[in-house]
Amino acid sequence: MRLRALLETDALGLRLLGGEDELDRTVRGVMTTDLRDPSRYLSGGELVLTGLAWRREPDDSERFVRILAAAGVAGLAAGEAELGPVPEDLVLACARHRLPLFSVVEDVAFASITEHVVRQVSGERAGDLAAVVDRHRRLMTPGAAGGGPEVVLDLLGSDLDLAAWVLSPTGRPIAGPTGPGAAELPQPVRTRLAGEHLAARRAGRRGP
């Protein structure tokens, strides 16, 4: 899921304090911490939730944010329940390291945000897995419904919206988009590609 989706969910009580240009970052998990150095527990892509108990002086913000940025976290959300408004030194440190920063209103529990993120991320992963299984099934099905270049090209068209063709070394079409309105690869293009392929083979280079 994207950071932007979290911000658009009113029930989470998130308010953006900085990093508007980075809201398309992908959130792969969530971590709650008040450790001064949580790097050993970070793998990248997390939304880090903190109550700011690690902050004892303004310089602590720079150190903490530098560690998070180096770990590749997606963003930082600071709670206001214990210490009040997010300190300006943390806002500035996040701006320097291009780390999106949110405040969490005091009546929203970190557990609620964690549950929401985990539910969304798990759902997306399940959807990705189902798509992979479906692609594998389509590629491995025997007969006209599966296998062969036609299925690969169909997947490229349906999943990535890419028109693709398979040509012989002489430029003869072997497989391509099918159905009403399907595009055709023009003869001059096929001839040019075949010529480039032949010239590359003669010269020992990679073909087009």
Backbone as ProteinMPNN parsed JSONL, in Angstrom:
{"seq_chain_A": "MRLRALLETDALGLRLLGGEDELDRTVRGVMTTDLRDPSRYLSGGELVLTGLAWRREPDDSERFVRILAAAGVAGLAAGEAELGPVPEDLVLACARHRLPLFSVVEDVAFASITEHVVRQVSGERAGDLAAVVDRHRRLMTPGAAGGGPEVVLDLLGSDLDLAAWVLSPTGRPIAGPTGPGAAELPQPVRTRLAGEHLAARRAGRRGP", "coords_chain_A": {"N_chain_A": [[0.84, -1.189, 0.0], [0.306, 2.367, -0.364], [1.779, 5.301, 1.153], [0.144, 7.466, 0.818], [-2.429, 6.424, 0.824], [-2.809, 5.825, 3.502], [-2.872, 8.351, 4.625], [-5.218, 9.261, 3.583], [-7.11, 7.908, 4.965], [-9.298, 8.67, 7.238], [-9.922, 7.685, 9.793], [-7.566, 6.892, 10.951], [-6.272, 9.03, 12.027], [-4.054, 10.547, 11.144], [-1.815, 13.198, 10.441], [-0.217, 15.077, 8.022], [3.052, 16.254, 8.267], [5.269, 16.768, 6.82], [7.008, 15.988, 3.736], [5.421, 15.682, 1.455], [5.932, 15.176, -1.235], [6.761, 12.587, -1.257], [4.788, 10.716, -0.917], [4.028, 8.542, -2.416], [5.467, 6.397, -1.715], [5.947, 2.917, -0.995], [4.405, 1.025, 1.527], [5.469, -1.622, 3.403], [5.213, -2.789, 5.814], [4.862, -2.379, 9.418], [6.203, -0.781, 12.312], [6.532, -0.321, 15.768], [8.336, 1.722, 17.908], [10.49, 2.982, 20.491], [13.132, 3.004, 20.723], [16.454, 4.317, 20.736], [18.113, 3.596, 18.675], [16.84, 1.796, 16.351], [17.693, 0.254, 14.223], [18.505, -2.426, 13.862], [16.186, -3.85, 13.747], [14.887, -3.17, 11.486], [13.99, -3.536, 8.07], [13.403, -2.147, 5.834], [10.973, -0.187, 4.115], [9.092, 0.081, 6.112], [6.435, 1.626, 8.027], [7.175, 3.606, 10.597], [6.21, 3.855, 13.917], [6.219, 5.998, 16.669], [6.51, 7.074, 20.075], [8.179, 9.049, 20.83], [9.827, 8.791, 23.049], [12.517, 8.368, 22.96], [13.695, 10.797, 22.526], [15.648, 13.178, 24.021], [16.96, 15.527, 23.781], [17.221, 18.223, 21.35], [19.115, 17.476, 19.345], [18.882, 14.752, 19.203], [16.888, 14.122, 17.412], [17.934, 14.417, 14.813], [19.826, 12.314, 14.761], [18.165, 10.057, 15.116], [16.398, 10.17, 12.896], [18.232, 10.027, 10.803], [19.122, 7.394, 11.06], [16.751, 5.989, 10.477], [16.296, 6.795, 7.825], [18.549, 5.737, 6.549], [17.99, 3.065, 6.813], [15.928, 2.764, 5.06], [13.184, 3.178, 5.565], [9.635, 3.676, 5.057], [8.159, 5.807, 6.111], [7.589, 8.041, 8.946], [5.695, 8.149, 11.882], [4.665, 10.131, 14.473], [3.484, 10.036, 17.753], [1.186, 12.055, 19.647], [0.236, 11.704, 22.159], [1.706, 11.41, 24.586], [3.84, 13.362, 24.793], [2.89, 15.629, 23.629], [2.596, 18.118, 20.939], [4.441, 17.431, 17.907], [7.906, 17.955, 17.948], [9.687, 20.757, 16.532], [12.325, 20.332, 15.738], [12.352, 17.66, 14.974], [10.677, 17.703, 12.77], [12.238, 19.264, 11.027], [14.504, 17.644, 10.751], [13.448, 15.397, 9.447], [12.7, 16.619, 7.054], [15.211, 17.272, 6.011], [16.217, 14.746, 5.438], [14.399, 13.79, 3.655], [12.246, 12.274, 4.59], [9.022, 11.198, 4.963], [6.793, 12.606, 7.323], [4.445, 12.136, 9.872], [1.948, 13.187, 12.212], [0.266, 11.696, 14.977], [-2.892, 11.788, 16.226], [-3.902, 12.118, 19.68], [-6.007, 10.483, 20.498], [-6.005, 8.22, 18.963], [-4.937, 4.957, 18.86], [-1.728, 3.376, 18.535], [-1.945, 0.709, 17.973], [-4.261, 0.513, 16.443], [-3.509, 1.692, 14.037], [-1.461, -0.048, 13.304], [-2.89, -2.479, 12.98], [-4.526, -1.796, 10.809], [-2.624, -1.324, 8.742], [-1.325, -3.838, 8.57], [-3.469, -5.452, 7.81], [-4.142, -4.376, 5.289], [-1.723, -4.682, 3.827], [-1.382, -7.459, 3.956], [-3.625, -8.288, 2.521], [-3.009, -7.292, -0.029], [-0.717, -8.785, -0.617], [-1.796, -11.344, -0.7], [-3.434, -11.066, -2.925], [-1.479, -10.635, -4.912], [-0.17, -13.123, -4.828], [-2.221, -14.823, -5.681], [-2.484, -13.916, -8.293], [-0.012, -14.654, -9.365], [-0.176, -17.451, -9.185], [-2.305, -17.874, -10.931], [-1.184, -17.009, -13.351], [0.845, -18.912, -13.636], [-0.701, -21.241, -13.888], [-2.012, -20.727, -16.309], [0.139, -20.693, -18.071], [1.077, -23.292, -17.908], [-0.979, -24.983, -18.606], [-1.985, -27.647, -20.64], [-2.462, -27.969, -24.218], [-4.525, -25.954, -26.455], [-5.338, -23.875, -24.826], [-3.323, -23.186, -23.13], [0.249, -22.667, -22.537], [2.984, -22.146, -24.855], [3.884, -19.424, -27.125], [1.678, -17.729, -27.523], [0.197, -17.561, -25.137], [1.997, -16.306, -23.425], [2.235, -13.823, -24.688], [-0.383, -12.996, -24.465], [-0.588, -12.653, -21.706], [1.216, -10.526, -21.369], [-0.215, -8.568, -22.684], [-2.676, -8.424, -21.219], [-1.929, -8.037, -18.53], [0.104, -6.088, -18.472], [-0.509, -4.323, -20.442], [0.84, -4.333, -22.881], [1.652, -4.522, -26.271], [2.913, -7.183, -28.103], [5.013, -9.19, -30.219], [6.025, -12.291, -31.723], [8.619, -13.11, -33.82], [9.97, -14.857, -36.646], [13.447, -15.59, -37.56], [13.532, -14.528, -40.099], [11.681, -12.569, -40.122], [9.048, -13.356, -40.276], [5.752, -13.414, -39.0], [5.065, -15.163, -36.025], [3.596, -15.286, -33.695], [1.207, -13.152, -32.102], [-0.758, -10.276, -30.984], [-4.25, -11.016, -30.737], [-7.71, -11.12, -31.788], [-10.581, -8.857, -32.124], [-9.738, -5.775, -33.592], [-7.051, -6.056, -33.045], [-3.663, -5.091, -33.042], [-1.284, -4.978, -35.745], [2.04, -5.848, -36.597], [3.823, -3.768, -38.651], [4.888, -4.565, -42.015], [7.334, -3.261, -42.981], [8.634, -2.795, -40.53], [9.006, -5.396, -39.546], [10.701, -6.391, -41.516], [12.932, -4.731, -41.167], [13.724, -5.41, -38.535], [14.362, -8.112, -38.905], [16.538, -7.855, -40.627], [18.362, -6.476, -38.964], [18.697, -8.412, -37.019], [19.909, -10.514, -38.443], [22.287, -9.244, -39.287], [23.457, -8.79, -36.79], [23.92, -11.413, -35.886], [25.803, -12.274, -37.745], [27.886, -10.624, -37.082], [28.446, -11.425, -34.558], [27.168, -10.174, -32.465], [24.696, -9.166, -29.97], [21.3, -9.544, -30.848], [18.575, -7.348, -32.007]], "CA_chain_A": [[0.0, 0.0, 0.0], [1.043, 3.629, -0.427], [1.592, 6.225, 2.268], [-0.98, 8.351, 0.505], [-3.665, 5.756, 1.223], [-2.928, 5.979, 4.953], [-3.254, 9.732, 4.906], [-6.598, 9.456, 3.14], [-7.991, 7.152, 5.856], [-9.53, 9.607, 8.342], [-10.003, 7.012, 11.089], [-6.227, 6.656, 11.493], [-5.843, 10.224, 12.743], [-2.73, 10.981, 10.706], [-1.704, 14.537, 9.859], [1.077, 15.187, 7.351], [3.891, 17.377, 8.702], [6.345, 16.981, 5.849], [7.25, 14.888, 2.805], [4.286, 15.522, 0.54], [6.394, 14.65, -2.512], [7.178, 11.194, -1.086], [3.636, 9.943, -0.457], [3.822, 7.341, -3.222], [6.298, 5.301, -1.206], [5.219, 1.706, -0.65], [4.511, 0.555, 2.911], [5.505, -3.084, 3.43], [5.018, -3.259, 7.176], [4.767, -1.326, 10.42], [6.986, -1.072, 13.503], [6.425, 0.646, 16.856], [9.581, 1.716, 18.656], [11.032, 4.154, 21.157], [14.571, 2.794, 20.836], [17.267, 5.372, 20.125], [18.643, 3.028, 17.44], [16.067, 0.596, 16.013], [18.111, -0.209, 12.899], [18.621, -3.883, 13.78], [14.862, -4.42, 13.578], [14.3, -2.599, 10.275], [14.422, -4.147, 6.816], [13.04, -1.248, 4.739], [9.568, -0.144, 3.726], [8.172, 0.153, 7.253], [5.941, 2.846, 8.649], [7.639, 3.548, 11.98], [5.389, 4.568, 14.887], [7.012, 6.282, 17.86], [5.98, 8.007, 21.071], [9.234, 10.054, 21.022], [10.518, 8.637, 24.328], [13.956, 8.368, 22.697], [14.184, 12.172, 22.378], [15.978, 13.874, 25.26], [17.429, 16.853, 23.374], [16.941, 18.424, 19.927], [20.034, 16.758, 18.452], [18.473, 13.354, 19.088], [16.03, 13.968, 16.238], [18.784, 14.203, 13.64], [20.389, 10.964, 14.814], [17.106, 9.072, 14.939], [15.907, 10.219, 11.515], [19.312, 9.546, 9.933], [19.094, 5.935, 11.146], [15.578, 5.513, 9.747], [16.498, 7.031, 6.391], [19.54, 4.777, 6.075], [17.349, 1.749, 6.781], [14.967, 2.752, 3.966], [11.787, 3.101, 5.997], [8.716, 4.424, 4.19], [7.739, 7.047, 6.759], [7.614, 8.105, 10.401], [4.496, 8.721, 12.488], [4.949, 10.452, 15.873], [2.286, 10.211, 18.555], [1.087, 13.27, 20.453], [-0.452, 11.392, 23.411], [2.553, 11.533, 25.767], [4.68, 14.556, 24.858], [2.272, 16.765, 22.966], [2.894, 18.337, 19.519], [5.726, 16.969, 17.384], [8.866, 19.065, 18.026], [10.133, 21.313, 15.258], [13.603, 19.748, 15.319], [12.062, 16.408, 14.275], [10.143, 18.095, 11.46], [13.359, 19.71, 10.193], [15.364, 16.491, 10.455], [12.776, 14.603, 8.418], [12.783, 17.359, 5.8], [16.576, 17.137, 5.498], [16.431, 13.375, 4.951], [13.289, 13.461, 2.754], [11.463, 11.224, 5.216], [7.668, 11.661, 5.276], [6.516, 12.657, 8.755], [3.05, 12.312, 10.255], [1.605, 13.182, 13.63], [-0.873, 10.839, 15.29], [-3.672, 12.435, 17.282], [-3.77, 11.365, 20.919], [-7.08, 9.517, 20.754], [-5.844, 7.063, 18.079], [-3.893, 4.056, 19.363], [-0.817, 2.817, 17.538], [-2.445, -0.621, 17.61], [-5.252, 0.672, 15.376], [-2.77, 1.93, 12.792], [-0.774, -1.296, 12.982], [-3.872, -3.433, 12.478], [-4.949, -1.363, 9.476], [-1.534, -1.548, 7.787], [-1.127, -5.275, 8.401], [-4.606, -5.977, 7.054], [-4.03, -3.942, 3.898], [-0.549, -5.289, 3.204], [-1.654, -8.889, 3.813], [-4.567, -8.438, 1.424], [-2.314, -7.06, -1.293], [0.163, -9.925, -0.869], [-2.642, -12.471, -1.097], [-3.833, -10.816, -4.307], [-0.308, -10.874, -5.762], [0.062, -14.561, -4.894], [-3.259, -15.402, -6.53], [-2.172, -13.579, -9.685], [1.121, -15.49, -9.776], [-0.681, -18.81, -9.377], [-3.112, -17.89, -12.145], [-0.266, -16.952, -14.505], [1.506, -20.209, -13.763], [-1.691, -22.187, -14.395], [-2.257, -20.446, -17.722], [1.314, -21.057, -18.848], [1.339, -24.728, -17.848], [-2.123, -25.761, -19.076], [-1.723, -28.224, -21.959], [-3.439, -27.723, -25.266], [-4.612, -24.611, -27.045], [-5.625, -22.855, -23.815], [-2.155, -22.849, -22.322], [1.546, -22.928, -23.113], [3.284, -21.526, -26.133], [4.081, -17.964, -27.123], [0.421, -16.984, -27.499], [-0.202, -17.306, -23.756], [2.922, -15.296, -22.896], [1.859, -12.526, -25.26], [-1.676, -12.63, -23.884], [-0.299, -12.14, -20.367], [1.807, -9.202, -21.526], [-1.272, -7.643, -23.065], [-3.7, -8.254, -20.19], [-1.376, -7.586, -17.245], [0.976, -4.919, -18.607], [-1.003, -3.498, -21.554], [1.905, -4.258, -23.88], [1.479, -5.292, -27.5], [4.187, -7.821, -28.421], [4.969, -10.169, -31.284], [7.15, -13.208, -31.898], [8.967, -13.192, -35.238], [11.032, -15.777, -37.048], [14.652, -14.844, -37.961], [13.333, -13.856, -41.386], [10.662, -11.546, -39.962], [7.691, -13.899, -40.436], [5.03, -13.418, -37.72], [4.76, -16.467, -35.447], [2.511, -15.064, -32.729], [0.988, -11.739, -31.81], [-2.089, -9.981, -30.435], [-5.38, -11.546, -31.5], [-9.014, -10.578, -31.435], [-11.026, -7.678, -32.871], [-8.95, -4.562, -33.408], [-5.673, -6.348, -32.645], [-2.669, -4.398, -33.857], [-0.351, -5.783, -36.524], [3.374, -5.263, -36.741], [3.939, -3.467, -40.088], [5.899, -5.3, -42.776], [8.658, -2.616, -42.959], [9.261, -2.998, -39.228], [9.446, -6.791, -39.495], [11.86, -6.526, -42.403], [14.082, -4.062, -40.538], [14.166, -6.213, -37.394], [15.017, -9.314, -39.427], [17.853, -7.457, -41.127], [19.223, -6.184, -37.823], [18.988, -9.683, -36.369], [20.875, -11.226, -39.276], [23.568, -8.542, -39.205], [24.015, -9.013, -35.448], [24.42, -12.777, -35.815], [27.023, -12.356, -38.542], [28.952, -9.885, -36.389], [28.626, -11.978, -33.222], [26.59, -9.282, -31.466], [23.336, -9.451, -29.556], [20.316, -9.038, -31.787], [17.683, -6.278, -31.515]], "C_chain_A": [[0.88, 1.246, 0.0], [0.804, 4.469, 0.827], [0.368, 7.105, 2.06], [-2.307, 7.748, 0.96], [-3.881, 5.861, 2.727], [-3.422, 7.374, 5.304], [-4.716, 9.984, 4.565], [-7.603, 8.681, 3.998], [-8.186, 7.957, 7.137], [-9.484, 8.937, 9.712], [-8.637, 6.792, 11.725], [-5.668, 7.88, 12.201], [-4.454, 10.705, 12.386], [-2.794, 12.372, 10.085], [-0.3, 14.694, 9.29], [1.81, 16.442, 7.813], [5.022, 17.665, 7.729], [6.523, 15.761, 4.963], [6.133, 14.636, 1.83], [4.697, 14.899, -0.788], [6.761, 13.167, -2.447], [6.013, 10.271, -0.719], [3.328, 8.715, -1.305], [4.745, 6.208, -2.808], [5.414, 4.126, -0.796], [5.481, 1.313, 0.802], [4.422, -0.96, 2.902], [5.29, -3.655, 4.823], [4.948, -2.087, 8.123], [5.58, -1.75, 11.643], [6.782, 0.04, 14.511], [7.697, 0.586, 17.692], [9.818, 3.048, 19.35], [12.515, 3.962, 21.436], [15.309, 3.95, 20.178], [17.868, 4.902, 18.809], [17.908, 1.73, 17.13], [16.529, -0.098, 14.74], [18.153, -1.727, 12.783], [17.268, -4.555, 13.509], [14.173, -3.929, 12.301], [14.857, -3.291, 9.04], [14.084, -3.286, 5.606], [11.562, -1.332, 4.4], [8.585, -0.038, 4.873], [7.634, 1.567, 7.47], [6.314, 2.726, 10.12], [6.752, 4.427, 12.849], [6.217, 4.783, 16.153], [6.299, 7.276, 18.768], [6.984, 9.06, 21.467], [9.949, 9.941, 22.374], [12.036, 8.621, 24.165], [14.532, 9.785, 22.676], [14.376, 12.831, 23.736], [16.466, 15.297, 25.001], [17.222, 16.992, 21.872], [17.848, 17.637, 18.986], [19.657, 15.29, 18.289], [17.633, 13.119, 17.84], [16.847, 13.684, 14.987], [19.354, 12.791, 13.632], [19.333, 9.903, 14.512], [16.641, 9.019, 13.483], [16.977, 9.717, 10.548], [19.342, 8.016, 9.912], [17.92, 5.371, 10.345], [15.762, 5.666, 8.239], [17.481, 6.028, 5.815], [18.956, 3.377, 5.961], [16.301, 1.642, 5.685], [13.522, 2.634, 4.39], [10.92, 3.98, 5.099], [8.333, 5.764, 4.798], [7.781, 6.917, 8.267], [6.337, 8.772, 10.895], [4.751, 8.894, 13.981], [3.651, 10.722, 16.619], [2.334, 11.466, 19.407], [0.522, 12.999, 21.846], [0.401, 11.689, 24.636], [3.224, 12.896, 25.893], [4.1, 15.76, 24.136], [2.687, 16.909, 21.518], [4.297, 17.871, 19.137], [6.709, 18.131, 17.372], [9.381, 19.494, 16.654], [11.445, 20.7, 14.797], [13.401, 18.403, 14.611], [11.5, 16.697, 12.88], [11.286, 18.485, 10.512], [14.271, 18.549, 9.813], [14.739, 15.621, 9.368], [12.822, 15.299, 7.058], [14.176, 17.224, 5.184], [16.809, 15.771, 4.867], [15.303, 12.892, 4.046], [12.478, 12.271, 3.286], [10.077, 11.761, 5.551], [7.376, 11.553, 6.773], [5.034, 12.934, 8.987], [2.962, 12.487, 11.766], [0.367, 12.319, 13.809], [-1.638, 11.477, 16.445], [-3.744, 11.527, 18.497], [-4.87, 10.354, 21.156], [-7.064, 8.335, 19.783], [-4.677, 6.22, 18.581], [-3.013, 3.562, 18.229], [-1.304, 1.448, 17.074], [-3.464, -0.539, 16.472], [-4.573, 0.89, 14.028], [-2.077, 0.654, 12.345], [-1.727, -2.314, 12.373], [-4.308, -3.079, 11.064], [-3.874, -1.669, 8.434], [-1.355, -3.031, 7.523], [-2.244, -5.883, 7.562], [-4.497, -5.615, 5.574], [-2.879, -4.629, 3.184], [-0.78, -6.781, 2.976], [-2.614, -9.143, 2.657], [-3.907, -8.263, 0.067], [-1.398, -8.237, -1.633], [-0.629, -11.148, -1.309], [-3.09, -12.31, -2.543], [-2.692, -11.057, -5.281], [-0.05, -12.367, -5.928], [-0.959, -15.232, -5.792], [-2.978, -15.125, -7.999], [-1.023, -14.427, -10.212], [0.661, -16.911, -10.067], [-1.495, -18.891, -10.666], [-2.232, -17.842, -13.388], [0.403, -18.302, -14.731], [0.544, -21.247, -14.345], [-1.9, -21.993, -15.885], [-1.077, -20.864, -18.582], [1.493, -22.565, -18.944], [0.185, -25.587, -18.349], [-1.837, -26.338, -20.454], [-2.807, -27.864, -22.955], [-3.482, -26.279, -25.697], [-4.803, -23.524, -26.004], [-4.395, -22.432, -23.03], [-0.861, -23.19, -23.026], [1.754, -22.182, -24.413], [3.388, -20.02, -26.05], [2.794, -17.17, -27.037], [0.008, -16.624, -26.078], [0.696, -16.241, -23.133], [2.535, -13.914, -23.409], [0.524, -12.055, -24.716], [-1.489, -12.059, -22.478], [0.313, -10.748, -20.427], [0.741, -8.169, -21.864], [-2.248, -7.368, -21.943], [-3.151, -7.656, -18.903], [-0.595, -6.285, -17.354], [0.545, -3.97, -19.717], [0.092, -3.274, -22.59], [1.534, -5.113, -25.083], [2.836, -5.862, -27.883], [3.969, -8.891, -29.487], [6.181, -11.088, -31.19], [7.372, -13.358, -33.397], [10.008, -14.273, -35.467], [12.272, -14.95, -37.414], [14.508, -14.123, -39.298], [12.265, -12.765, -41.308], [9.244, -12.039, -40.137], [6.988, -13.921, -39.08], [4.719, -14.844, -37.276], [3.596, -16.359, -34.472], [2.409, -13.574, -32.47], [-0.391, -11.527, -31.231], [-3.186, -10.512, -31.34], [-6.67, -10.869, -31.068], [-9.345, -9.342, -32.248], [-10.16, -6.455, -32.554], [-7.508, -4.796, -33.003], [-4.698, -5.676, -33.601], [-1.79, -5.398, -34.601], [0.985, -5.06, -36.602], [3.616, -5.02, -38.23], [5.085, -4.233, -40.751], [7.257, -4.595, -42.773], [9.392, -2.795, -41.625], [9.79, -4.419, -39.104], [10.693, -6.992, -40.339], [13.102, -5.899, -41.771], [14.632, -4.881, -39.373], [14.892, -7.476, -37.852], [16.413, -8.985, -39.943], [18.829, -7.171, -40.001], [19.628, -7.469, -37.097], [20.063, -10.444, -37.141], [22.251, -10.575, -39.202], [24.243, -8.752, -37.85], [24.602, -10.415, -35.34], [25.721, -12.913, -36.576], [28.202, -11.695, -37.835], [29.217, -10.43, -34.987], [28.102, -11.081, -32.117], [25.2, -9.771, -31.06], [22.363, -8.83, -30.556], [19.441, -7.96, -31.184], [16.661, -6.823, -30.528]], "O_chain_A": [[2.065, 1.176, 0.329], [-0.237, 4.359, 1.475], [-0.345, 7.442, 3.006], [-3.197, 8.461, 1.423], [-5.02, 5.974, 3.18], [-4.28, 7.547, 6.17], [-5.371, 10.821, 5.186], [-8.81, 8.784, 3.782], [-7.333, 7.927, 8.024], [-9.053, 9.552, 10.687], [-8.556, 6.53, 12.925], [-4.671, 7.768, 12.914], [-3.742, 11.223, 13.246], [-3.699, 12.684, 9.311], [0.688, 14.472, 9.989], [1.27, 17.547, 7.762], [5.662, 18.713, 7.818], [6.229, 14.638, 5.373], [5.912, 13.497, 1.417], [3.914, 14.177, -1.404], [7.043, 12.557, -3.478], [6.239, 9.153, -0.256], [2.454, 7.926, -0.947], [4.8, 5.174, -3.473], [4.293, 4.305, -0.32], [6.627, 1.271, 1.249], [3.427, -1.526, 2.451], [5.195, -4.871, 4.991], [4.97, -0.932, 7.696], [5.639, -2.934, 11.973], [6.85, 1.217, 14.159], [8.092, -0.491, 18.137], [9.404, 4.101, 18.867], [13.094, 4.657, 22.272], [14.846, 4.5, 19.178], [18.111, 5.714, 17.917], [18.314, 0.668, 17.6], [15.818, -0.961, 14.225], [17.868, -2.267, 11.714], [17.226, -5.711, 13.086], [13.005, -4.24, 12.066], [16.048, -3.596, 8.971], [14.429, -3.639, 4.478], [10.974, -2.413, 4.397], [7.374, -0.062, 4.653], [8.285, 2.559, 7.143], [5.821, 1.837, 10.814], [6.561, 5.607, 12.555], [6.844, 3.849, 16.651], [5.594, 8.178, 18.315], [6.704, 9.885, 22.337], [10.606, 10.89, 22.803], [12.762, 8.84, 25.134], [15.745, 9.951, 22.798], [13.428, 13.023, 24.497], [16.399, 16.16, 25.876], [17.062, 15.986, 21.181], [17.396, 17.177, 17.937], [20.078, 14.651, 17.324], [17.665, 12.028, 17.27], [16.494, 12.812, 14.193], [19.361, 12.139, 12.588], [19.577, 8.969, 13.748], [16.507, 7.938, 12.911], [16.652, 9.045, 9.569], [19.562, 7.414, 8.861], [18.076, 4.391, 9.617], [15.42, 4.767, 7.472], [17.276, 5.52, 4.712], [19.377, 2.592, 5.112], [15.826, 0.543, 5.399], [12.709, 2.058, 3.668], [11.412, 4.911, 4.463], [8.197, 6.754, 4.079], [7.983, 5.828, 8.805], [5.942, 9.826, 10.396], [5.024, 7.918, 14.681], [2.824, 11.524, 16.185], [3.406, 11.888, 19.839], [0.341, 13.928, 22.634], [-0.124, 12.174, 25.638], [3.19, 13.516, 26.956], [4.752, 16.8, 24.042], [3.095, 15.923, 20.904], [5.22, 17.914, 19.95], [6.388, 19.195, 16.841], [9.491, 18.681, 15.737], [11.667, 20.557, 13.595], [14.193, 18.043, 13.74], [11.825, 15.997, 11.922], [11.3, 18.088, 9.347], [14.755, 18.478, 8.683], [15.438, 15.16, 8.465], [12.967, 14.642, 6.028], [14.304, 17.077, 3.968], [17.523, 15.657, 3.87], [15.251, 11.711, 3.702], [12.081, 11.384, 2.53], [9.96, 12.692, 6.348], [7.675, 10.539, 7.404], [4.449, 13.835, 8.387], [3.809, 11.988, 12.507], [-0.473, 12.22, 12.914], [-1.081, 11.681, 17.523], [-3.658, 10.306, 18.369], [-4.682, 9.434, 21.952], [-7.997, 7.532, 19.774], [-3.559, 6.717, 18.711], [-3.479, 3.353, 17.109], [-1.101, 1.07, 15.92], [-3.519, -1.433, 15.627], [-5.001, 0.348, 13.009], [-2.095, 0.307, 11.164], [-1.407, -2.943, 11.364], [-4.445, -3.96, 10.214], [-4.173, -2.209, 7.37], [-1.243, -3.443, 6.368], [-1.993, -6.73, 6.704], [-4.733, -6.457, 4.708], [-3.039, -5.105, 2.061], [-0.417, -7.312, 1.926], [-2.443, -10.099, 1.9], [-4.207, -8.995, -0.876], [-1.307, -8.643, -2.792], [-0.194, -11.898, -2.182], [-3.127, -13.279, -3.301], [-2.902, -11.619, -6.356], [0.251, -12.831, -7.027], [-0.612, -16.113, -6.579], [-3.201, -15.983, -8.853], [-1.046, -14.869, -11.361], [1.056, -17.507, -11.069], [-1.386, -19.866, -11.41], [-2.492, -18.544, -14.366], [0.514, -18.776, -15.861], [0.933, -22.042, -15.201], [-1.959, -22.961, -16.643], [-1.265, -21.338, -19.702], [2.003, -23.067, -19.945], [0.345, -26.797, -18.504], [-1.477, -25.589, -21.362], [-3.923, -27.501, -22.582], [-2.607, -25.482, -25.36], [-4.47, -22.366, -26.257], [-4.427, -21.417, -22.334], [-0.869, -23.926, -24.012], [0.81, -21.652, -24.998], [3.03, -19.412, -25.042], [2.799, -16.048, -26.53], [-0.475, -15.519, -25.831], [0.219, -15.375, -22.401], [2.512, -12.948, -22.647], [0.315, -10.857, -24.525], [-2.154, -11.093, -22.103], [-0.034, -9.882, -19.623], [0.79, -7.035, -21.389], [-2.623, -6.217, -21.719], [-3.824, -6.856, -18.254], [-0.623, -5.466, -16.435], [1.164, -2.924, -19.913], [0.254, -2.17, -23.11], [1.153, -6.275, -24.942], [3.812, -5.118, -27.981], [2.869, -9.426, -29.63], [7.222, -10.715, -30.65], [6.453, -13.685, -34.148], [10.822, -14.567, -34.592], [12.168, -13.733, -37.566], [15.276, -13.208, -39.596], [11.974, -12.11, -42.309], [8.314, -11.233, -40.149], [7.564, -14.398, -38.102], [4.178, -15.638, -38.046], [2.724, -17.227, -34.427], [3.383, -12.833, -32.598], [-1.124, -12.49, -31.006], [-3.068, -10.466, -32.565], [-6.695, -10.129, -30.085], [-8.497, -8.829, -32.979], [-9.891, -6.153, -31.392], [-6.804, -3.848, -32.654], [-4.889, -5.694, -34.817], [-1.58, -6.52, -34.142], [1.049, -3.832, -36.664], [3.614, -5.975, -39.006], [6.11, -4.51, -40.129], [8.269, -5.268, -42.577], [10.615, -2.929, -41.594], [10.9, -4.628, -38.613], [11.628, -7.68, -39.929], [14.191, -6.469, -41.833], [15.845, -5.034, -39.23], [15.904, -7.867, -37.27], [17.357, -9.744, -39.724], [19.991, -7.573, -40.066], [20.757, -7.597, -36.624], [21.015, -10.956, -36.551], [23.263, -11.263, -39.07], [25.465, -8.877, -37.776], [25.675, -10.589, -34.762], [26.644, -13.586, -36.117], [29.347, -12.128, -37.959], [30.118, -9.95, -34.298], [28.525, -11.196, -30.967], [24.611, -10.646, -31.695], [22.584, -7.723, -31.046], [19.539, -7.675, -29.99], [15.834, -6.069, -30.016]]}, "name": "protein", "num_of_chains": 1, "seq": "MRLRALLETDALGLRLLGGEDELDRTVRGVMTTDLRDPSRYLSGGELVLTGLAWRREPDDSERFVRILAAAGVAGLAAGEAELGPVPEDLVLACARHRLPLFSVVEDVAFASITEHVVRQVSGERAGDLAAVVDRHRRLMTPGAAGGGPEVVLDLLGSDLDLAAWVLSPTGRPIAGPTGPGAAELPQPVRTRLAGEHLAARRAGRRGP"}
